């Protein structure tokens, strides 16, 4: 009888202890400058500095359609403080925001920035924002969208 | 060359100027511009051909520094592990090294200018000495005064040639330091500088003159074994330095189809010089044998020398059977004790071996022949031993004779009387 009464408390204690994991704060994932990478004929990107390899095939198809030539597309990528990856390229209408996942990047957001396509985009680290410049137009981006223009 | 450098300066200036228009644009572009600027400045330093160009690059670096100083923090992060300061420090170190090299070269050039005049004077003096020596040598009979004059002239000529040669060596050495010791091929600017230096120092003329004078000197003088060592060493030193510079000359001049004949002629003269020295050595050794009335077949190298000496000895071994023993022994003694052991072996053989004109094996083969000849022409005598034994026996007999009374056995009567 007594055993039955203390069992729920015991189970509750176990659950609480497993939830309180060690957390380190603050951490900044910010890259100081963007990486400008060129796809190979399979749409793969490789960044030597950050030892990052990404298949950008689906990204390019998402933006331009399935019949697009994957070779030699210049993709710009930067990571913000929070650890989100921002990807875009010339003629893209959107900036794609990805978060890290196991052996993959999952799309967090697709930010529409230009109806006609970006002419010569550059991204700069302006913590806590990512600054997107395209000619005279400037966007201040966060992972959830445009914070200022 | 200066025009090319000015064009590079303008390009670099425009490049640096345009950076200011990009400061509001892309951090990535700023980083790339910085890296490209460093690379271009570094290349400019490598291709700078004199001290004044280094100074121009110095001022370009100052401008470059100022333009990028406001992006120090960005560059520290983006260039990691390098920083703005470390990248510029490497560049400045590279420039300082280049400036120091040119400062050194400038000093050497001044020194060499002075040497040019000295060389001209010595060339005139050497010509005059050689003329006088030839006049004296052509006299059939020379009195003591003439002989003394000749000796003095030869010494003066030797010293003057050596002094002039050292000056020419200094000039060539400066060329080696400046141009030859660079591991890579000379660029166009460096090639031009190299040619200018060769022409201004009259290198071709001076090297040719050096070799020709040395060859003439060999012709008018005789060579002792001490001289051989010095002469060979001098020839090898000069030849080695020429080979170092010759490859660079070939690289620079032959691209322009120039001077190929001259370079080839000078190479030929070096070979001729070496041949003359060797010829002089072998004729001097031959004269040593001739001075003792020993006639060998002509020889011009170590192999011929060994073969001809060996042949002579073998012939004399055969002749010993038909000659009078005194005559054969006398010739053996002249060959060995007056020539071979007296002069050639102690003085000439070590120098010949050291200069690779004779091998140890060749020397040993001659000496084994001499030993064989000795056993036949002048076998070791044991007469002294017979005399010694005879004397010992005689002494023993005399001793026995004088001591006989004391040792002979006595008769019994003589014992009783006592």
Coordinates of C-alpha atoms in Angstrom, one line a residue:
Chain A
X1 CA 0.0 0.0 0.0
X2 CA 2.7 2.5 1.0
X3 CA 4.7 1.4 -2.0
X4 CA 1.8 2.2 -4.4
X5 CA 1.5 5.7 -2.9
X6 CA 5.1 6.7 -3.3
X7 CA 5.4 5.3 -6.8
X8 CA 4.0 8.3 -8.7
X9 CA 6.4 10.6 -6.8
X10 CA 9.3 8.4 -7.7
X11 CA 8.4 8.4 -11.4
X12 CA 7.9 12.2 -11.3
X13 CA 11.4 12.7 -9.9
X14 CA 13.0 10.5 -12.6
X15 CA 11.3 12.5 -15.3
X16 CA 12.3 15.8 -13.8
X17 CA 16.0 14.8 -13.5
X18 CA 16.3 13.6 -17.1
X19 CA 14.8 17.0 -18.4
X20 CA 17.4 19.2 -16.7
X21 CA 20.3 18.7 -19.2
X22 CA 23.5 20.8 -19.1
X23 CA 23.2 23.9 -21.3
X24 CA 26.0 26.3 -22.2
X25 CA 25.0 29.9 -22.9
X26 CA 25.6 32.2 -24.7
X27 CA 27.1 30.6 -27.8
X28 CA 27.6 32.5 -31.1
X29 CA 27.7 30.6 -34.4
X30 CA 28.2 33.8 -36.4
X31 CA 30.5 33.6 -39.4
X32 CA 32.4 36.9 -39.8
X33 CA 31.8 37.0 -43.6
X34 CA 29.8 35.1 -46.1
X35 CA 31.2 32.2 -48.1
X36 CA 30.8 32.4 -51.8
X37 CA 30.7 28.9 -53.3
X38 CA 30.3 27.5 -56.8
X39 CA 28.3 24.3 -57.4
X40 CA 29.8 21.4 -59.3
X41 CA 27.9 19.6 -62.0
X42 CA 25.9 17.7 -59.3
X43 CA 24.9 20.8 -57.5
X44 CA 27.3 20.2 -54.5
X45 CA 28.9 22.9 -52.6
X46 CA 32.1 22.7 -50.5
X47 CA 33.5 25.2 -48.0
X48 CA 37.1 24.6 -47.1
X49 CA 37.2 27.0 -44.2
X50 CA 34.2 25.6 -42.3
X51 CA 34.6 22.0 -43.6
X52 CA 31.1 22.1 -44.9
X53 CA 29.7 20.1 -47.8
X54 CA 26.1 20.7 -48.9
X55 CA 24.1 19.3 -51.7
X56 CA 22.3 22.4 -53.1
X57 CA 20.4 20.5 -55.7
X58 CA 17.0 20.7 -54.1
X59 CA 17.6 24.4 -53.2
X60 CA 18.3 25.3 -56.9
X61 CA 15.3 23.2 -58.1
X62 CA 13.1 24.8 -55.4
X63 CA 14.1 28.3 -56.7
X64 CA 14.3 27.7 -60.5
X65 CA 12.5 24.4 -61.2
X66 CA 13.6 20.9 -61.9
X67 CA 15.2 21.3 -65.2
X68 CA 17.8 23.8 -64.1
X69 CA 21.4 23.3 -64.9
X70 CA 23.1 22.6 -61.6
X71 CA 26.7 23.4 -62.7
X72 CA 28.5 26.6 -61.7
X73 CA 25.8 28.3 -59.7
X74 CA 27.4 30.8 -57.3
X75 CA 25.7 30.4 -54.0
X76 CA 26.2 32.7 -51.0
X77 CA 26.0 31.3 -47.5
X78 CA 26.4 32.8 -44.1
X79 CA 25.5 31.7 -40.6
X80 CA 24.0 34.0 -37.9
X81 CA 24.5 34.2 -34.2
X82 CA 21.7 31.8 -33.5
X83 CA 23.2 29.2 -35.8
X84 CA 20.8 29.6 -38.8
X85 CA 22.2 29.3 -42.3
X86 CA 21.1 31.9 -44.8
X87 CA 21.5 30.9 -48.5
X88 CA 20.9 32.9 -51.6
X89 CA 22.3 33.6 -55.1
X90 CA 22.1 35.9 -58.1
X91 CA 18.6 35.8 -59.7
X92 CA 17.1 34.2 -56.6
X93 CA 13.9 35.8 -55.4
X94 CA 14.3 34.4 -51.9
X95 CA 16.7 34.0 -49.1
X96 CA 16.5 30.5 -47.6
X97 CA 17.0 30.0 -43.9
X98 CA 18.0 26.6 -42.7
X99 CA 18.7 25.1 -39.3
X100 CA 21.1 22.3 -38.5
X101 CA 19.8 18.8 -38.3
X102 CA 21.4 15.4 -38.3
X103 CA 23.4 15.2 -41.6
X104 CA 21.1 17.7 -43.1
X105 CA 19.9 21.3 -43.1
X106 CA 16.1 21.7 -42.6
X107 CA 14.5 24.7 -44.1
X108 CA 13.3 27.1 -41.4
X109 CA 12.1 29.9 -43.6
X110 CA 11.9 31.1 -47.2
X111 CA 12.1 34.9 -47.2
X112 CA 10.9 36.7 -50.4
X113 CA 13.1 39.6 -51.0
X114 CA 12.8 40.4 -54.7
X115 CA 9.9 39.8 -57.2
X116 CA 12.3 40.1 -60.2
X117 CA 15.3 38.3 -58.7
X118 CA 18.4 39.6 -56.9
X119 CA 20.9 41.3 -59.2
X120 CA 24.2 41.1 -57.2
X121 CA 23.4 40.0 -53.6
X122 CA 25.9 40.2 -50.8
X123 CA 25.4 39.2 -47.2
X124 CA 27.2 40.7 -44.2
X125 CA 27.2 39.8 -40.5
X126 CA 25.5 42.5 -38.6
X127 CA 24.7 40.7 -35.4
X128 CA 22.0 40.0 -34.4
X129 CA 20.9 40.5 -38.1
X130 CA 22.1 39.3 -41.4
X131 CA 22.4 42.3 -43.8
X132 CA 21.4 41.6 -47.4
X133 CA 22.6 44.2 -49.9
X134 CA 21.5 44.2 -53.5
X135 CA 22.6 47.4 -55.2
X136 CA 21.1 50.2 -53.2
X137 CA 18.6 48.0 -51.4
X138 CA 19.3 46.7 -48.0
X139 CA 17.5 44.1 -45.9
X140 CA 18.1 43.3 -42.3
X141 CA 17.1 39.6 -41.9
X142 CA 16.5 37.3 -39.0
X143 CA 15.6 33.7 -39.3
X144 CA 11.9 34.5 -39.1
X145 CA 11.9 37.2 -41.8
X146 CA 12.8 40.7 -42.7
X147 CA 13.2 43.0 -39.7
X148 CA 14.0 46.2 -41.7
X149 CA 14.5 47.4 -45.2
Chain B
X1 CA 61.2 47.9 -67.4
X2 CA 60.6 51.1 -65.5
X3 CA 57.5 51.7 -67.7
X4 CA 56.2 48.2 -66.7
X5 CA 56.7 49.0 -63.0
X6 CA 54.9 52.3 -63.4
X7 CA 52.0 50.6 -65.1
X8 CA 51.8 48.1 -62.2
X9 CA 51.9 51.0 -59.7
X10 CA 48.9 52.7 -61.5
X11 CA 46.9 49.4 -61.5
X12 CA 47.6 48.8 -57.9
X13 CA 46.7 52.4 -57.0
X14 CA 43.4 52.2 -58.9
X15 CA 42.7 48.9 -57.2
X16 CA 43.4 50.4 -53.8
X17 CA 41.4 53.5 -54.6
X18 CA 38.4 51.5 -55.8
X19 CA 38.3 49.7 -52.4
X20 CA 36.9 52.8 -50.8
X21 CA 33.8 52.5 -53.0
X22 CA 33.2 49.0 -51.8
X23 CA 33.5 49.7 -48.1
X24 CA 29.7 50.1 -47.8
X25 CA 29.1 46.9 -49.8
X26 CA 30.4 43.5 -49.0
X27 CA 32.5 42.3 -46.1
X28 CA 33.5 39.3 -48.2
X29 CA 34.6 41.6 -51.0
X30 CA 36.7 43.7 -48.6
X31 CA 38.4 40.5 -47.4
X32 CA 39.1 39.4 -51.0
X33 CA 40.4 42.8 -51.9
X34 CA 42.8 42.7 -48.9
X35 CA 44.0 39.3 -49.8
X36 CA 44.5 40.2 -53.5
X37 CA 46.3 43.5 -52.5
X38 CA 48.7 41.6 -50.3
X39 CA 49.4 39.1 -53.1
X40 CA 50.0 41.9 -55.7
X41 CA 52.3 43.8 -53.4
X42 CA 54.2 40.7 -52.6
X43 CA 54.6 40.0 -56.3
X44 CA 55.8 43.6 -56.9
X45 CA 58.4 43.1 -54.2
X46 CA 59.7 39.9 -55.9
X47 CA 59.9 41.6 -59.3
X48 CA 61.5 44.9 -58.0
X49 CA 64.8 45.4 -59.8
X50 CA 66.4 48.0 -57.7
X51 CA 66.3 50.0 -54.5
X52 CA 64.2 52.8 -55.8
X53 CA 61.4 50.5 -56.8
X54 CA 61.5 49.0 -53.3
X55 CA 61.0 52.6 -52.0
X56 CA 57.9 53.1 -54.3
X57 CA 56.5 49.8 -53.0
X58 CA 57.1 51.0 -49.5
X59 CA 54.8 54.0 -50.0
X60 CA 52.2 51.8 -51.7
X61 CA 52.1 49.6 -48.7
X62 CA 51.6 52.7 -46.5
X63 CA 48.5 53.7 -48.5
X64 CA 47.2 50.1 -48.5
X65 CA 47.6 50.0 -44.7
X66 CA 45.6 53.2 -44.3
X67 CA 42.8 52.1 -46.6
X68 CA 42.2 48.8 -44.7
X69 CA 42.9 49.9 -41.2
X70 CA 39.2 50.6 -40.5
X71 CA 38.5 46.9 -41.3
X72 CA 41.0 45.5 -38.9
X73 CA 38.4 43.7 -36.8
X74 CA 36.7 42.2 -39.7
X75 CA 40.0 41.1 -41.2
X76 CA 41.1 39.6 -37.9
X77 CA 38.1 37.3 -38.0
X78 CA 37.9 36.5 -41.7
X79 CA 41.7 35.9 -42.2
X80 CA 42.0 33.7 -39.2
X81 CA 44.7 32.5 -38.2
X82 CA 46.3 35.5 -39.8
X83 CA 45.3 39.0 -38.8
X84 CA 45.5 42.4 -40.5
X85 CA 48.7 43.2 -38.6
X86 CA 50.4 39.8 -39.2
X87 CA 49.6 39.9 -43.0
X88 CA 51.2 43.4 -43.3
X89 CA 54.1 42.4 -41.1
X90 CA 55.0 39.5 -43.4
X91 CA 54.8 41.9 -46.4
X92 CA 57.1 44.4 -44.7
X93 CA 59.6 41.8 -43.7
X94 CA 59.7 40.6 -47.3
X95 CA 60.3 44.2 -48.5
X96 CA 63.0 44.9 -45.9
X97 CA 64.9 41.8 -47.0
X98 CA 64.7 42.9 -50.6
X99 CA 65.9 46.4 -49.8
X100 CA 68.8 45.0 -47.8
X101 CA 69.8 42.9 -50.8
X102 CA 69.8 45.8 -53.1
X103 CA 71.7 48.0 -50.7
X104 CA 74.4 45.3 -50.6
X105 CA 74.4 45.0 -54.3
X106 CA 74.7 48.8 -54.7
X107 CA 77.8 48.7 -52.5
X108 CA 79.3 45.9 -54.5
X109 CA 78.6 47.7 -57.7
X110 CA 80.5 50.8 -56.5
X111 CA 83.4 48.6 -55.5
X112 CA 83.4 46.9 -58.9
X113 CA 83.4 50.2 -60.7
X114 CA 86.7 51.0 -59.0
X115 CA 88.1 47.6 -59.9
X116 CA 87.4 48.1 -63.6
X117 CA 90.1 50.8 -63.8
X118 CA 92.6 48.7 -61.9
X119 CA 92.0 45.8 -64.2
X120 CA 92.7 48.0 -67.3
X121 CA 96.0 49.1 -65.8
X122 CA 97.0 45.5 -64.9
X123 CA 96.2 44.3 -68.4
X124 CA 98.5 46.9 -69.9
X125 CA 101.3 45.9 -67.5
X126 CA 100.9 42.2 -68.2
X127 CA 101.2 42.8 -72.0
X128 CA 104.4 44.7 -71.4
X129 CA 105.9 42.0 -69.2
X130 CA 105.1 39.2 -71.6
X131 CA 106.7 41.2 -74.5
X132 CA 109.9 41.7 -72.5
X133 CA 110.0 38.1 -71.4
X134 CA 109.7 36.9 -75.0
X135 CA 112.5 39.3 -76.1
X136 CA 114.8 38.0 -73.4
X137 CA 114.0 34.3 -74.0
X138 CA 114.7 34.8 -77.7
X139 CA 118.3 35.8 -76.9
X140 CA 120.5 32.7 -77.7
X141 CA 123.0 33.4 -74.9
X142 CA 122.1 35.2 -71.8
X143 CA 124.5 36.7 -69.3
X144 CA 123.8 36.7 -65.6
X145 CA 122.2 40.1 -65.7
X146 CA 119.8 39.0 -68.4
X147 CA 118.9 35.9 -66.4
X148 CA 118.3 37.9 -63.3
X149 CA 116.1 40.3 -65.3
X150 CA 114.2 37.4 -66.7
X151 CA 113.6 35.9 -63.3
X152 CA 112.4 39.3 -62.0
X153 CA 110.1 39.8 -64.9
X154 CA 108.6 36.4 -64.6
X155 CA 107.8 37.0 -60.9
X156 CA 106.4 40.4 -61.7
X157 CA 104.2 39.0 -64.4
X158 CA 103.0 36.1 -62.2
X159 CA 102.1 38.6 -59.4
X160 CA 100.4 41.0 -61.8
X161 CA 98.4 38.3 -63.5
X162 CA 97.3 37.0 -60.2
X163 CA 96.2 40.4 -59.0
X164 CA 94.2 41.0 -62.2
X165 CA 92.6 37.6 -62.0
X166 CA 91.5 38.2 -58.4
X167 CA 89.8 41.4 -59.6
X168 CA 88.0 39.7 -62.4
X169 CA 87.0 36.9 -59.9
X170 CA 85.6 39.6 -57.6
X171 CA 83.4 41.0 -60.4
X172 CA 82.2 37.6 -61.4
X173 CA 81.5 36.7 -57.8
X174 CA 79.4 39.8 -57.5
X175 CA 77.3 38.6 -60.5
X176 CA 76.9 35.2 -58.9
X177 CA 75.7 36.8 -55.6
X178 CA 73.3 39.1 -57.4
X179 CA 71.8 36.9 -60.1
X180 CA 73.0 33.3 -60.1
X181 CA 72.1 32.3 -56.5
X182 CA 68.3 32.9 -57.1
X183 CA 66.7 29.6 -57.3
X184 CA 64.3 30.5 -60.1
X185 CA 64.7 31.7 -63.6
X186 CA 65.4 35.4 -64.1
X187 CA 62.3 37.4 -65.2
X188 CA 62.6 40.0 -68.0
X189 CA 63.6 42.8 -65.7
X190 CA 66.3 40.8 -64.0
X191 CA 67.6 39.5 -67.4
X192 CA 68.0 43.1 -68.6
X193 CA 69.8 44.0 -65.4
X194 CA 72.1 41.0 -65.9
X195 CA 72.9 41.9 -69.4
X196 CA 73.6 45.5 -68.5
X197 CA 76.0 44.3 -65.8
X198 CA 77.8 41.9 -68.1
X199 CA 78.3 44.6 -70.7
X200 CA 79.3 47.4 -68.3
X201 CA 81.9 45.2 -66.7
X202 CA 83.2 43.9 -70.0
X203 CA 82.9 40.4 -68.6
X204 CA 83.5 38.6 -71.8
X205 CA 86.6 40.5 -72.7
X206 CA 88.1 40.3 -69.1
X207 CA 87.5 36.6 -68.8
X208 CA 88.9 35.9 -72.2
X209 CA 91.9 38.0 -71.4
X210 CA 92.4 36.3 -68.1
X211 CA 92.6 32.9 -69.6
X212 CA 94.8 33.9 -72.6
X213 CA 97.3 35.6 -70.3
X214 CA 97.5 32.6 -68.0
X215 CA 98.0 30.3 -71.0
X216 CA 100.8 32.6 -72.3
X217 CA 102.3 32.7 -68.9
X218 CA 102.5 28.9 -68.9
X219 CA 104.2 29.0 -72.2
X220 CA 107.0 31.3 -71.1
X221 CA 107.7 29.9 -67.7
X222 CA 108.6 26.5 -66.2
X223 CA 106.5 24.9 -63.6
X224 CA 107.7 23.5 -60.2
X225 CA 105.5 21.0 -58.2
X226 CA 104.5 23.9 -55.9
X227 CA 103.4 26.0 -58.9
X228 CA 101.3 23.1 -60.2
X229 CA 99.2 23.0 -57.1
X230 CA 98.6 26.7 -57.1
X231 CA 98.0 27.0 -60.9
X232 CA 95.5 24.1 -60.9
X233 CA 93.7 25.5 -57.9
X234 CA 93.4 28.9 -59.6
X235 CA 92.2 27.4 -62.9
X236 CA 89.6 25.3 -61.1
X237 CA 88.3 28.2 -59.0
X238 CA 87.9 30.3 -62.1
X239 CA 86.4 27.6 -64.1
X240 CA 83.8 26.7 -61.4
X241 CA 82.7 30.4 -61.0
X242 CA 82.4 30.6 -64.8
X243 CA 80.3 27.5 -64.9
X244 CA 78.0 29.0 -62.3
X245 CA 77.5 32.2 -64.2
X246 CA 77.7 30.4 -67.6
X247 CA 74.4 28.6 -67.1
X248 CA 72.6 31.9 -66.3
X249 CA 74.3 33.5 -69.3
X250 CA 73.1 30.8 -71.5
X251 CA 69.6 31.2 -70.1
X252 CA 69.6 35.0 -70.7
X253 CA 71.6 35.4 -73.9
X254 CA 70.7 32.3 -75.8
X255 CA 67.0 33.2 -75.5
X256 CA 68.0 36.2 -77.6
X257 CA 70.2 34.2 -79.9
X258 CA 73.1 36.4 -78.8
X259 CA 76.6 35.8 -77.6
X260 CA 76.3 32.0 -78.2
X261 CA 79.6 32.0 -80.0
X262 CA 81.4 34.0 -77.4
X263 CA 80.1 31.8 -74.6
X264 CA 81.2 28.8 -76.5
X265 CA 84.6 30.3 -77.2
X266 CA 85.2 31.0 -73.5
X267 CA 84.2 27.5 -72.6
X268 CA 86.8 26.3 -75.1
X269 CA 89.4 28.6 -73.6
X270 CA 88.9 27.1 -70.2
X271 CA 89.4 23.6 -71.6
X272 CA 92.6 24.8 -73.4
X273 CA 93.9 26.3 -70.2
X274 CA 93.4 23.0 -68.4
X275 CA 95.1 21.2 -71.2
X276 CA 98.1 23.6 -71.1
X277 CA 98.6 23.1 -67.4
X278 CA 98.6 19.3 -67.8
X279 CA 100.9 19.5 -70.8
X280 CA 103.3 21.7 -68.9
X281 CA 103.3 19.3 -65.9
X282 CA 104.1 16.2 -68.0
X283 CA 106.9 17.9 -70.1
X284 CA 108.5 19.2 -66.8
X285 CA 108.5 15.6 -65.4
X286 CA 109.9 14.3 -68.7
X287 CA 112.7 16.9 -68.5
X288 CA 113.7 15.5 -65.1
X289 CA 114.3 12.1 -66.7
X290 CA 116.1 13.7 -69.6
X291 CA 118.4 15.5 -67.3
X292 CA 119.7 12.1 -66.3
X293 CA 119.9 11.0 -69.9
X294 CA 116.8 8.7 -69.5
X295 CA 114.7 8.8 -72.7
X296 CA 111.0 7.9 -72.2
X297 CA 108.3 7.9 -74.9
X298 CA 106.2 11.0 -74.8
X299 CA 103.3 11.1 -72.4
X300 CA 100.5 13.6 -71.9
X301 CA 98.5 12.0 -69.1
X302 CA 98.7 9.7 -66.1
X303 CA 97.9 6.5 -68.1
X304 CA 100.5 7.3 -70.8
X305 CA 103.1 8.2 -68.1
X306 CA 102.5 4.9 -66.3
X307 CA 102.6 2.8 -69.5
X308 CA 105.8 4.5 -70.8
X309 CA 107.7 4.3 -67.6
X310 CA 106.6 0.6 -67.2
X311 CA 107.7 -0.1 -70.8
X312 CA 111.1 1.5 -70.2
X313 CA 111.6 -0.6 -67.1
X314 CA 110.6 -3.8 -68.8
X315 CA 113.0 -3.1 -71.7
X316 CA 115.8 -2.4 -69.2
X317 CA 115.0 -5.7 -67.4
X318 CA 115.5 -7.5 -70.7
X319 CA 118.6 -5.5 -71.5
X320 CA 120.2 -6.4 -68.1
X321 CA 120.7 -9.9 -69.5
X322 CA 122.9 -8.6 -72.3
X323 CA 124.5 -5.6 -70.7
X324 CA 127.5 -5.4 -68.4
X325 CA 126.2 -5.6 -64.8
X326 CA 127.9 -2.4 -63.8
X327 CA 126.3 -0.5 -66.7
X328 CA 122.8 -1.9 -65.9
X329 CA 123.2 -1.1 -62.2
X330 CA 124.4 2.4 -63.0
X331 CA 121.3 3.1 -65.1
X332 CA 119.1 1.6 -62.4
X333 CA 120.7 3.9 -59.8
X334 CA 120.3 7.0 -62.1
X335 CA 116.6 6.2 -62.7
X336 CA 115.7 5.5 -59.1
X337 CA 118.0 7.4 -56.7
X338 CA 118.6 10.5 -58.9
X339 CA 115.1 10.9 -60.4
X340 CA 112.3 8.7 -59.0
X341 CA 113.1 8.6 -55.2
X342 CA 114.9 12.0 -55.3
X343 CA 112.4 14.2 -57.0
X344 CA 109.4 12.5 -58.6
X345 CA 108.1 10.4 -55.8
X346 CA 108.5 12.9 -52.9
X347 CA 107.5 16.1 -54.8
X348 CA 105.5 15.3 -57.9
X349 CA 103.6 12.2 -57.1
X350 CA 101.5 13.6 -54.2
X351 CA 100.5 16.6 -56.2
X352 CA 99.6 14.6 -59.3
X353 CA 97.5 12.3 -57.1
X354 CA 95.8 15.2 -55.4
X355 CA 94.9 16.8 -58.7
X356 CA 93.7 13.5 -60.1
X357 CA 96.4 13.4 -62.8
X358 CA 97.7 10.0 -61.5
X359 CA 96.0 7.3 -59.4
X360 CA 97.5 5.5 -56.4
X361 CA 97.2 2.2 -58.4
X362 CA 99.3 3.6 -61.2
X363 CA 102.0 4.8 -58.8
X364 CA 102.0 1.3 -57.1
X365 CA 102.3 -0.5 -60.5
X366 CA 105.4 1.6 -61.4
X367 CA 107.0 0.9 -58.0
X368 CA 106.4 -2.8 -58.2
X369 CA 108.2 -2.7 -61.6
X370 CA 111.1 -0.8 -60.0
X371 CA 111.3 -3.6 -57.3
X372 CA 111.4 -6.3 -60.0
X373 CA 114.1 -4.3 -61.9
X374 CA 116.1 -3.9 -58.7
X375 CA 116.2 -7.7 -58.1
X376 CA 117.7 -8.2 -61.5
X377 CA 119.9 -5.2 -62.1
X378 CA 121.1 -4.5 -58.6
X379 CA 120.2 -7.5 -56.4
X380 CA 120.8 -7.1 -52.7
X381 CA 124.3 -8.3 -51.8
X382 CA 125.1 -10.7 -48.9
X383 CA 128.9 -10.3 -49.0
X384 CA 128.9 -8.4 -45.8
X385 CA 127.4 -11.4 -44.1
X386 CA 130.1 -13.8 -45.2
X387 CA 132.7 -11.4 -44.1
X388 CA 131.1 -11.1 -40.7
X389 CA 130.9 -14.9 -40.3
X390 CA 134.5 -15.2 -41.4
X391 CA 135.7 -12.6 -38.8
X392 CA 133.7 -14.3 -36.0
X393 CA 135.3 -17.7 -36.9
X394 CA 138.8 -16.3 -37.0
X395 CA 138.3 -14.6 -33.7
X396 CA 137.1 -17.9 -32.2
X397 CA 140.2 -19.7 -33.6
X398 CA 142.6 -17.1 -32.3
X399 CA 140.9 -17.2 -28.9
X400 CA 141.3 -21.0 -28.7
X401 CA 144.9 -20.8 -29.8
X402 CA 146.0 -18.4 -27.1
X403 CA 144.1 -20.1 -24.4
X404 CA 145.2 -23.6 -25.4
X405 CA 147.7 -24.0 -22.6
X406 CA 145.1 -23.3 -19.9
X407 CA 142.6 -25.7 -21.3
X408 CA 144.8 -28.6 -22.7
X409 CA 144.5 -31.8 -20.5
X410 CA 147.7 -32.3 -18.2
X411 CA 150.0 -35.7 -18.0
X412 CA 150.0 -37.7 -14.7
X413 CA 153.9 -37.1 -14.1
X414 CA 153.4 -33.4 -14.2
X415 CA 150.6 -33.7 -11.6
X416 CA 152.9 -35.8 -9.2
X417 CA 155.9 -33.4 -9.3
X418 CA 153.6 -30.7 -8.1

